[in-house]
Amino acid sequence: MSVPADTAAAPATPAVDPLVALLLEVAGPAARLVPSLPGEYTLECDAAAWTAVATALRDHPQLRFDQLVDLCGVDYLEYGRSEWKTHSATGSGFSRGVARGVGAEPAARAPGTRFAVVAHLLSVAHNRRLRLRAFCADDADPMIDSLVGVWASANWFEREAFDLFGILFAGHPDLRRILTDYGFIGHPFRKDFPLIGHVEVRYDPAKQRVVYEPVSIEPRTLVPRVIRDDHRYAPGLAAREAK
């Protein structure tokens, strides 16, 4: 039996998550939703609105993200543009989200998209979690406002991000290194920091103190390689079978 045109079901419209709508309303035009895994929410905002958005998320009665669980830095230097950088291992099989195919050359990274700060928030009252991210505008000297005034627990997290990534937090009450040794040069979690470092530390019995020396270990490939222990790959046996 045919259905009259005026009673046919209208095309279904995708349901709008009420939490997403509320997040965007509270955060304002400086924020946007980032695609995430099902059940996860990631909100990205401009660096200039970092503290304002964080404060709004904390104080809104329907959100109440009153607990900062974690805060970290991220270096997107080669994200989506290169695979594992090695000298002797294969360049395939260890993809890092690189665009593939004909004409799929990755675009140059836009300025102000290298260093990001990510805060993981928890609303105890509403049993919700949220990931908040902002990119630092300056790639050479990344800086963003401190969240210590919003969540006191951000203090040591921001010191860690400063120590490992070199991200500066304006307004932090005590921004100094927290993990690396005294006199450490550089920021070890940056993607362009050498894996072997620059110096090594040892105790010198003659001087009776710890001394710093140029690193002596050789750079090596850490990507696993497949080694086929098969006679078909032995040059001598392969030549004999060919006869």
PDB file of C-alpha atoms in Angstrom:
ATOM      1  CA  MET A   1       0.000   0.000   0.000  1.00  0.00           C
ATOM      2  CA  SER A   2       1.442   3.359  -0.996  1.00  0.00           C
ATOM      3  CA  VAL A   3       1.793   6.127   1.551  1.00  0.00           C
ATOM      4  CA  PRO A   4       0.250   9.502   0.647  1.00  0.00           C
ATOM      5  CA  ALA A   5       2.840  12.186  -0.052  1.00  0.00           C
ATOM      6  CA  ASP A   6       1.594  14.423   2.727  1.00  0.00           C
ATOM      7  CA  THR A   7       1.927  11.657   5.355  1.00  0.00           C
ATOM      8  CA  ALA A   8       5.337  10.285   4.272  1.00  0.00           C
ATOM      9  CA  ALA A   9       8.009  10.376   6.954  1.00  0.00           C
ATOM     10  CA  ALA A  10      10.345  13.345   6.716  1.00  0.00           C
ATOM     11  CA  PRO A  11      14.094  12.693   6.432  1.00  0.00           C
ATOM     12  CA  ALA A  12      15.594  12.124   9.856  1.00  0.00           C
ATOM     13  CA  THR A  13      17.775  14.935  11.150  1.00  0.00           C
ATOM     14  CA  PRO A  14      20.820  14.077  13.232  1.00  0.00           C
ATOM     15  CA  ALA A  15      20.219  14.470  16.929  1.00  0.00           C
ATOM     16  CA  VAL A  16      22.039  17.333  18.593  1.00  0.00           C
ATOM     17  CA  ASP A  17      23.867  16.389  21.784  1.00  0.00           C
ATOM     18  CA  PRO A  18      22.527  18.783  24.445  1.00  0.00           C
ATOM     19  CA  LEU A  19      25.895  18.815  26.203  1.00  0.00           C
ATOM     20  CA  VAL A  20      27.664  19.899  23.004  1.00  0.00           C
ATOM     21  CA  ALA A  21      25.166  22.710  22.497  1.00  0.00           C
ATOM     22  CA  LEU A  22      25.625  23.829  26.101  1.00  0.00           C
ATOM     23  CA  LEU A  23      29.426  23.727  25.869  1.00  0.00           C
ATOM     24  CA  LEU A  24      29.463  25.865  22.743  1.00  0.00           C
ATOM     25  CA  GLU A  25      26.970  28.299  24.248  1.00  0.00           C
ATOM     26  CA  VAL A  26      28.953  28.721  27.467  1.00  0.00           C
ATOM     27  CA  ALA A  27      32.378  28.869  25.802  1.00  0.00           C
ATOM     28  CA  GLY A  28      31.266  31.449  23.252  1.00  0.00           C
ATOM     29  CA  PRO A  29      32.436  32.165  19.698  1.00  0.00           C
ATOM     30  CA  ALA A  30      36.122  31.675  20.567  1.00  0.00           C
ATOM     31  CA  ALA A  31      35.584  27.921  21.016  1.00  0.00           C
ATOM     32  CA  ARG A  32      34.733  25.032  18.701  1.00  0.00           C
ATOM     33  CA  LEU A  33      34.191  21.310  19.088  1.00  0.00           C
ATOM     34  CA  VAL A  34      36.940  18.940  17.957  1.00  0.00           C
ATOM     35  CA  PRO A  35      35.990  15.471  16.641  1.00  0.00           C
ATOM     36  CA  SER A  36      36.692  12.849  19.310  1.00  0.00           C
ATOM     37  CA  LEU A  37      35.982   9.221  20.114  1.00  0.00           C
ATOM     38  CA  PRO A  38      32.395   8.303  21.029  1.00  0.00           C
ATOM     39  CA  GLY A  39      31.570   9.443  24.517  1.00  0.00           C
ATOM     40  CA  GLU A  40      34.469  11.904  24.642  1.00  0.00           C
ATOM     41  CA  TYR A  41      34.279  15.687  24.307  1.00  0.00           C
ATOM     42  CA  THR A  42      37.107  17.946  23.185  1.00  0.00           C
ATOM     43  CA  LEU A  43      36.691  21.694  23.102  1.00  0.00           C
ATOM     44  CA  GLU A  44      39.287  23.921  21.440  1.00  0.00           C
ATOM     45  CA  CYS A  45      39.485  27.643  22.064  1.00  0.00           C
ATOM     46  CA  ASP A  46      41.666  30.579  21.090  1.00  0.00           C
ATOM     47  CA  ALA A  47      44.675  31.201  23.307  1.00  0.00           C
ATOM     48  CA  ALA A  48      43.413  34.696  24.099  1.00  0.00           C
ATOM     49  CA  ALA A  49      40.207  33.219  25.568  1.00  0.00           C
ATOM     50  CA  TRP A  50      41.939  30.363  27.457  1.00  0.00           C
ATOM     51  CA  THR A  51      41.281  31.554  31.012  1.00  0.00           C
ATOM     52  CA  ALA A  52      37.886  33.059  30.214  1.00  0.00           C
ATOM     53  CA  VAL A  53      36.606  29.796  28.738  1.00  0.00           C
ATOM     54  CA  ALA A  54      38.101  27.784  31.611  1.00  0.00           C
ATOM     55  CA  THR A  55      36.414  30.030  34.176  1.00  0.00           C
ATOM     56  CA  ALA A  56      33.064  29.773  32.404  1.00  0.00           C
ATOM     57  CA  LEU A  57      33.286  25.976  32.301  1.00  0.00           C
ATOM     58  CA  ARG A  58      34.052  25.904  36.015  1.00  0.00           C
ATOM     59  CA  ASP A  59      31.363  28.328  37.159  1.00  0.00           C
ATOM     60  CA  HIS A  60      28.370  27.442  34.969  1.00  0.00           C
ATOM     61  CA  PRO A  61      25.848  25.569  37.180  1.00  0.00           C
ATOM     62  CA  GLN A  62      24.986  23.034  34.464  1.00  0.00           C
ATOM     63  CA  LEU A  63      28.645  22.210  33.822  1.00  0.00           C
ATOM     64  CA  ARG A  64      30.646  22.797  37.013  1.00  0.00           C
ATOM     65  CA  PHE A  65      33.998  21.474  35.794  1.00  0.00           C
ATOM     66  CA  ASP A  66      35.501  22.245  39.172  1.00  0.00           C
ATOM     67  CA  GLN A  67      38.419  19.813  39.051  1.00  0.00           C
ATOM     68  CA  LEU A  68      41.513  19.955  36.833  1.00  0.00           C
ATOM     69  CA  VAL A  69      42.652  16.345  36.523  1.00  0.00           C
ATOM     70  CA  ASP A  70      45.644  16.963  34.277  1.00  0.00           C
ATOM     71  CA  LEU A  71      47.309  19.573  32.115  1.00  0.00           C
ATOM     72  CA  CYS A  72      50.024  18.880  29.570  1.00  0.00           C
ATOM     73  CA  GLY A  73      51.782  20.278  26.537  1.00  0.00           C
ATOM     74  CA  VAL A  74      51.789  18.822  23.024  1.00  0.00           C
ATOM     75  CA  ASP A  75      54.264  19.371  20.201  1.00  0.00           C
ATOM     76  CA  TYR A  76      52.657  18.937  16.755  1.00  0.00           C
ATOM     77  CA  LEU A  77      55.879  19.656  14.839  1.00  0.00           C
ATOM     78  CA  GLU A  78      55.607  16.745  12.375  1.00  0.00           C
ATOM     79  CA  TYR A  79      52.069  15.623  13.142  1.00  0.00           C
ATOM     80  CA  GLY A  80      50.386  14.280  10.008  1.00  0.00           C
ATOM     81  CA  ARG A  81      53.388  15.190   7.852  1.00  0.00           C
ATOM     82  CA  SER A  82      56.034  12.493   8.385  1.00  0.00           C
ATOM     83  CA  GLU A  83      56.516   8.939   9.573  1.00  0.00           C
ATOM     84  CA  TRP A  84      59.189   7.543  11.860  1.00  0.00           C
ATOM     85  CA  LYS A  85      62.471   9.220  11.035  1.00  0.00           C
ATOM     86  CA  THR A  86      65.046   6.435  10.742  1.00  0.00           C
ATOM     87  CA  HIS A  87      68.195   5.682   8.790  1.00  0.00           C
ATOM     88  CA  SER A  88      68.013   1.924   8.361  1.00  0.00           C
ATOM     89  CA  ALA A  89      64.422   0.831   9.026  1.00  0.00           C
ATOM     90  CA  THR A  90      61.632   0.703   6.497  1.00  0.00           C
ATOM     91  CA  GLY A  91      59.621   3.844   5.917  1.00  0.00           C
ATOM     92  CA  SER A  92      56.345   1.948   5.611  1.00  0.00           C
ATOM     93  CA  GLY A  93      54.242   0.116   8.132  1.00  0.00           C
ATOM     94  CA  PHE A  94      54.605   2.662  10.936  1.00  0.00           C
ATOM     95  CA  SER A  95      52.210   5.361   9.802  1.00  0.00           C
ATOM     96  CA  ARG A  96      51.772   8.533  11.819  1.00  0.00           C
ATOM     97  CA  GLY A  97      48.565   9.645  10.143  1.00  0.00           C
ATOM     98  CA  VAL A  98      50.363  10.740   6.988  1.00  0.00           C
ATOM     99  CA  ALA A  99      48.155  11.478   3.969  1.00  0.00           C
ATOM    100  CA  ARG A 100      48.745   8.864   1.274  1.00  0.00           C
ATOM    101  CA  GLY A 101      47.937   8.390  -2.366  1.00  0.00           C
ATOM    102  CA  VAL A 102      48.542  10.353  -5.529  1.00  0.00           C
ATOM    103  CA  GLY A 103      48.523  14.065  -4.901  1.00  0.00           C
ATOM    104  CA  ALA A 104      48.241  13.545  -1.152  1.00  0.00           C
ATOM    105  CA  GLU A 105      51.250  15.611  -0.152  1.00  0.00           C
ATOM    106  CA  PRO A 106      50.629  17.104   3.306  1.00  0.00           C
ATOM    107  CA  ALA A 107      50.160  20.828   3.453  1.00  0.00           C
ATOM    108  CA  ALA A 108      52.656  22.999   5.262  1.00  0.00           C
ATOM    109  CA  ARG A 109      51.848  23.491   8.921  1.00  0.00           C
ATOM    110  CA  ALA A 110      50.228  26.855   9.566  1.00  0.00           C
ATOM    111  CA  PRO A 111      51.969  29.249  11.989  1.00  0.00           C
ATOM    112  CA  GLY A 112      50.742  28.982  15.546  1.00  0.00           C
ATOM    113  CA  THR A 113      49.812  25.300  15.321  1.00  0.00           C
ATOM    114  CA  ARG A 114      52.897  23.627  16.769  1.00  0.00           C
ATOM    115  CA  PHE A 115      52.515  23.863  20.551  1.00  0.00           C
ATOM    116  CA  ALA A 116      49.234  23.229  22.323  1.00  0.00           C
ATOM    117  CA  VAL A 117      48.171  23.056  25.949  1.00  0.00           C
ATOM    118  CA  VAL A 118      45.561  20.447  26.880  1.00  0.00           C
ATOM    119  CA  ALA A 119      43.566  20.451  30.111  1.00  0.00           C
ATOM    120  CA  HIS A 120      41.500  17.468  31.268  1.00  0.00           C
ATOM    121  CA  LEU A 121      38.531  18.553  33.353  1.00  0.00           C
ATOM    122  CA  LEU A 122      36.133  16.685  35.620  1.00  0.00           C
ATOM    123  CA  SER A 123      32.705  17.692  36.849  1.00  0.00           C
ATOM    124  CA  VAL A 124      32.119  15.748  40.050  1.00  0.00           C
ATOM    125  CA  ALA A 125      28.572  17.030  40.406  1.00  0.00           C
ATOM    126  CA  HIS A 126      27.485  15.957  36.912  1.00  0.00           C
ATOM    127  CA  ASN A 127      29.935  13.061  36.402  1.00  0.00           C
ATOM    128  CA  ARG A 128      31.292  14.465  33.139  1.00  0.00           C
ATOM    129  CA  ARG A 129      34.746  14.829  31.640  1.00  0.00           C
ATOM    130  CA  LEU A 130      35.996  17.340  29.119  1.00  0.00           C
ATOM    131  CA  ARG A 131      39.227  17.922  27.224  1.00  0.00           C
ATOM    132  CA  LEU A 132      40.059  21.596  26.639  1.00  0.00           C
ATOM    133  CA  ARG A 133      42.800  22.548  24.180  1.00  0.00           C
ATOM    134  CA  ALA A 134      44.375  25.761  22.942  1.00  0.00           C
ATOM    135  CA  PHE A 135      47.303  26.401  20.594  1.00  0.00           C
ATOM    136  CA  CYS A 136      50.015  28.910  21.447  1.00  0.00           C
ATOM    137  CA  ALA A 137      50.116  31.706  18.893  1.00  0.00           C
ATOM    138  CA  ASP A 138      53.920  31.896  18.691  1.00  0.00           C
ATOM    139  CA  ASP A 139      55.821  28.761  17.629  1.00  0.00           C
ATOM    140  CA  ALA A 140      59.224  30.229  18.531  1.00  0.00           C
ATOM    141  CA  ASP A 141      58.272  31.374  22.043  1.00  0.00           C
ATOM    142  CA  PRO A 142      55.036  29.565  22.955  1.00  0.00           C
ATOM    143  CA  MET A 143      53.076  31.343  25.670  1.00  0.00           C
ATOM    144  CA  ILE A 144      49.592  31.137  27.129  1.00  0.00           C
ATOM    145  CA  ASP A 145      47.881  32.442  30.263  1.00  0.00           C
ATOM    146  CA  SER A 146      48.207  30.405  33.450  1.00  0.00           C
ATOM    147  CA  LEU A 147      45.214  28.527  34.864  1.00  0.00           C
ATOM    148  CA  VAL A 148      46.492  28.650  38.444  1.00  0.00           C
ATOM    149  CA  GLY A 149      43.922  31.336  39.225  1.00  0.00           C
ATOM    150  CA  VAL A 150      41.150  29.034  37.971  1.00  0.00           C
ATOM    151  CA  TRP A 151      42.383  25.707  39.366  1.00  0.00           C
ATOM    152  CA  ALA A 152      45.203  25.782  41.922  1.00  0.00           C
ATOM    153  CA  SER A 153      46.234  22.257  40.868  1.00  0.00           C
ATOM    154  CA  ALA A 154      47.486  23.691  37.555  1.00  0.00           C
ATOM    155  CA  ASN A 155      50.632  24.953  39.309  1.00  0.00           C
ATOM    156  CA  TRP A 156      52.881  21.908  39.025  1.00  0.00           C
ATOM    157  CA  PHE A 157      51.282  20.736  35.768  1.00  0.00           C
ATOM    158  CA  GLU A 158      52.215  24.024  34.111  1.00  0.00           C
ATOM    159  CA  ARG A 159      55.730  23.816  35.516  1.00  0.00           C
ATOM    160  CA  GLU A 160      56.029  20.371  33.950  1.00  0.00           C
ATOM    161  CA  ALA A 161      54.813  21.646  30.558  1.00  0.00           C
ATOM    162  CA  PHE A 162      57.303  24.524  30.802  1.00  0.00           C
ATOM    163  CA  ASP A 163      60.148  22.182  31.717  1.00  0.00           C
ATOM    164  CA  LEU A 164      59.499  19.555  29.045  1.00  0.00           C
ATOM    165  CA  PHE A 165      58.099  21.671  26.185  1.00  0.00           C
ATOM    166  CA  GLY A 166      59.288  25.212  26.915  1.00  0.00           C
ATOM    167  CA  ILE A 167      55.741  26.589  27.046  1.00  0.00           C
ATOM    168  CA  LEU A 168      55.544  29.801  29.079  1.00  0.00           C
ATOM    169  CA  PHE A 169      52.522  30.451  31.303  1.00  0.00           C
ATOM    170  CA  ALA A 170      51.852  34.136  31.833  1.00  0.00           C
ATOM    171  CA  GLY A 171      50.889  34.935  35.403  1.00  0.00           C
ATOM    172  CA  HIS A 172      52.230  31.716  36.915  1.00  0.00           C
ATOM    173  CA  PRO A 173      53.417  32.395  40.489  1.00  0.00           C
ATOM    174  CA  ASP A 174      56.541  30.193  40.345  1.00  0.00           C
ATOM    175  CA  LEU A 175      57.385  29.101  36.788  1.00  0.00           C
ATOM    176  CA  ARG A 176      60.599  27.069  37.021  1.00  0.00           C
ATOM    177  CA  ARG A 177      61.765  23.606  36.056  1.00  0.00           C
ATOM    178  CA  ILE A 178      60.388  20.664  38.000  1.00  0.00           C
ATOM    179  CA  LEU A 179      61.743  17.430  36.443  1.00  0.00           C
ATOM    180  CA  THR A 180      65.068  18.071  34.710  1.00  0.00           C
ATOM    181  CA  ASP A 181      68.370  18.591  36.494  1.00  0.00           C
ATOM    182  CA  TYR A 182      69.893  21.918  37.503  1.00  0.00           C
ATOM    183  CA  GLY A 183      71.459  23.672  34.535  1.00  0.00           C
ATOM    184  CA  PHE A 184      69.621  21.499  31.995  1.00  0.00           C
ATOM    185  CA  ILE A 185      69.600  23.058  28.540  1.00  0.00           C
ATOM    186  CA  GLY A 186      66.638  22.576  26.223  1.00  0.00           C
ATOM    187  CA  HIS A 187      63.231  20.963  26.561  1.00  0.00           C
ATOM    188  CA  PRO A 188      63.341  17.164  26.177  1.00  0.00           C
ATOM    189  CA  PHE A 189      59.769  16.523  24.997  1.00  0.00           C
ATOM    190  CA  ARG A 190      60.074  18.753  21.970  1.00  0.00           C
ATOM    191  CA  LYS A 191      60.070  16.727  18.763  1.00  0.00           C
ATOM    192  CA  ASP A 192      63.327  18.301  17.566  1.00  0.00           C
ATOM    193  CA  PHE A 193      65.181  17.466  20.803  1.00  0.00           C
ATOM    194  CA  PRO A 194      67.668  14.594  20.153  1.00  0.00           C
ATOM    195  CA  LEU A 195      66.732  11.284  21.755  1.00  0.00           C
ATOM    196  CA  ILE A 196      70.264  10.849  23.122  1.00  0.00           C
ATOM    197  CA  GLY A 197      70.281  14.342  24.606  1.00  0.00           C
ATOM    198  CA  HIS A 198      73.245  16.703  24.669  1.00  0.00           C
ATOM    199  CA  VAL A 199      75.153  15.767  27.827  1.00  0.00           C
ATOM    200  CA  GLU A 200      75.579  12.800  30.145  1.00  0.00           C
ATOM    201  CA  VAL A 201      76.168  12.739  33.873  1.00  0.00           C
ATOM    202  CA  ARG A 202      78.578  10.593  35.882  1.00  0.00           C
ATOM    203  CA  TYR A 203      80.370  10.662  39.194  1.00  0.00           C
ATOM    204  CA  ASP A 204      84.086  11.452  38.915  1.00  0.00           C
ATOM    205  CA  PRO A 205      86.028   9.740  41.760  1.00  0.00           C
ATOM    206  CA  ALA A 206      89.060  11.982  41.205  1.00  0.00           C
ATOM    207  CA  LYS A 207      87.035  15.194  41.483  1.00  0.00           C
ATOM    208  CA  GLN A 208      84.648  13.620  44.015  1.00  0.00           C
ATOM    209  CA  ARG A 209      81.653  15.223  42.396  1.00  0.00           C
ATOM    210  CA  VAL A 210      79.156  14.745  39.599  1.00  0.00           C
ATOM    211  CA  VAL A 211      80.415  15.965  36.229  1.00  0.00           C
ATOM    212  CA  TYR A 212      78.675  16.730  32.955  1.00  0.00           C
ATOM    213  CA  GLU A 213      80.231  15.572  29.689  1.00  0.00           C
ATOM    214  CA  PRO A 214      79.224  15.522  26.020  1.00  0.00           C
ATOM    215  CA  VAL A 215      77.041  12.526  25.276  1.00  0.00           C
ATOM    216  CA  SER A 216      79.070   9.492  24.160  1.00  0.00           C
ATOM    217  CA  ILE A 217      76.424   6.988  23.018  1.00  0.00           C
ATOM    218  CA  GLU A 218      75.737   6.449  19.329  1.00  0.00           C
ATOM    219  CA  PRO A 219      72.374   7.392  17.785  1.00  0.00           C
ATOM    220  CA  ARG A 220      70.433   4.264  16.880  1.00  0.00           C
ATOM    221  CA  THR A 221      67.198   3.274  15.234  1.00  0.00           C
ATOM    222  CA  LEU A 222      64.504   2.364  17.737  1.00  0.00           C
ATOM    223  CA  VAL A 223      61.842   1.299  15.237  1.00  0.00           C
ATOM    224  CA  PRO A 224      61.561  -2.512  15.163  1.00  0.00           C
ATOM    225  CA  ARG A 225      62.538  -4.192  11.909  1.00  0.00           C
ATOM    226  CA  VAL A 226      61.245  -7.515  10.598  1.00  0.00           C
ATOM    227  CA  ILE A 227      64.130  -9.963  10.080  1.00  0.00           C
ATOM    228  CA  ARG A 228      63.054 -12.982   8.037  1.00  0.00           C
ATOM    229  CA  ASP A 229      65.026 -16.084   8.982  1.00  0.00           C
ATOM    230  CA  ASP A 230      64.167 -17.982   5.801  1.00  0.00           C
ATOM    231  CA  HIS A 231      66.397 -19.812   3.321  1.00  0.00           C
ATOM    232  CA  ARG A 232      64.617 -18.095   0.453  1.00  0.00           C
ATOM    233  CA  TYR A 233      66.313 -14.866   1.485  1.00  0.00           C
ATOM    234  CA  ALA A 234      69.838 -16.315   1.689  1.00  0.00           C
ATOM    235  CA  PRO A 235      71.692 -15.179  -1.486  1.00  0.00           C
ATOM    236  CA  GLY A 236      73.514 -18.496  -1.962  1.00  0.00           C
ATOM    237  CA  LEU A 237      70.459 -20.687  -1.630  1.00  0.00           C
ATOM    238  CA  ALA A 238      68.346 -18.393  -3.778  1.00  0.00           C
ATOM    239  CA  ALA A 239      70.917 -18.655  -6.594  1.00  0.00           C
ATOM    240  CA  ARG A 240      71.046 -22.457  -6.258  1.00  0.00           C
ATOM    241  CA  GLU A 241      67.256 -22.778  -6.482  1.00  0.00           C
ATOM    242  CA  ALA A 242      67.220 -20.570  -9.557  1.00  0.00           C
ATOM    243  CA  LYS A 243      69.352 -23.203 -11.404  1.00  0.00           C
TER     244      LYS A 243
END
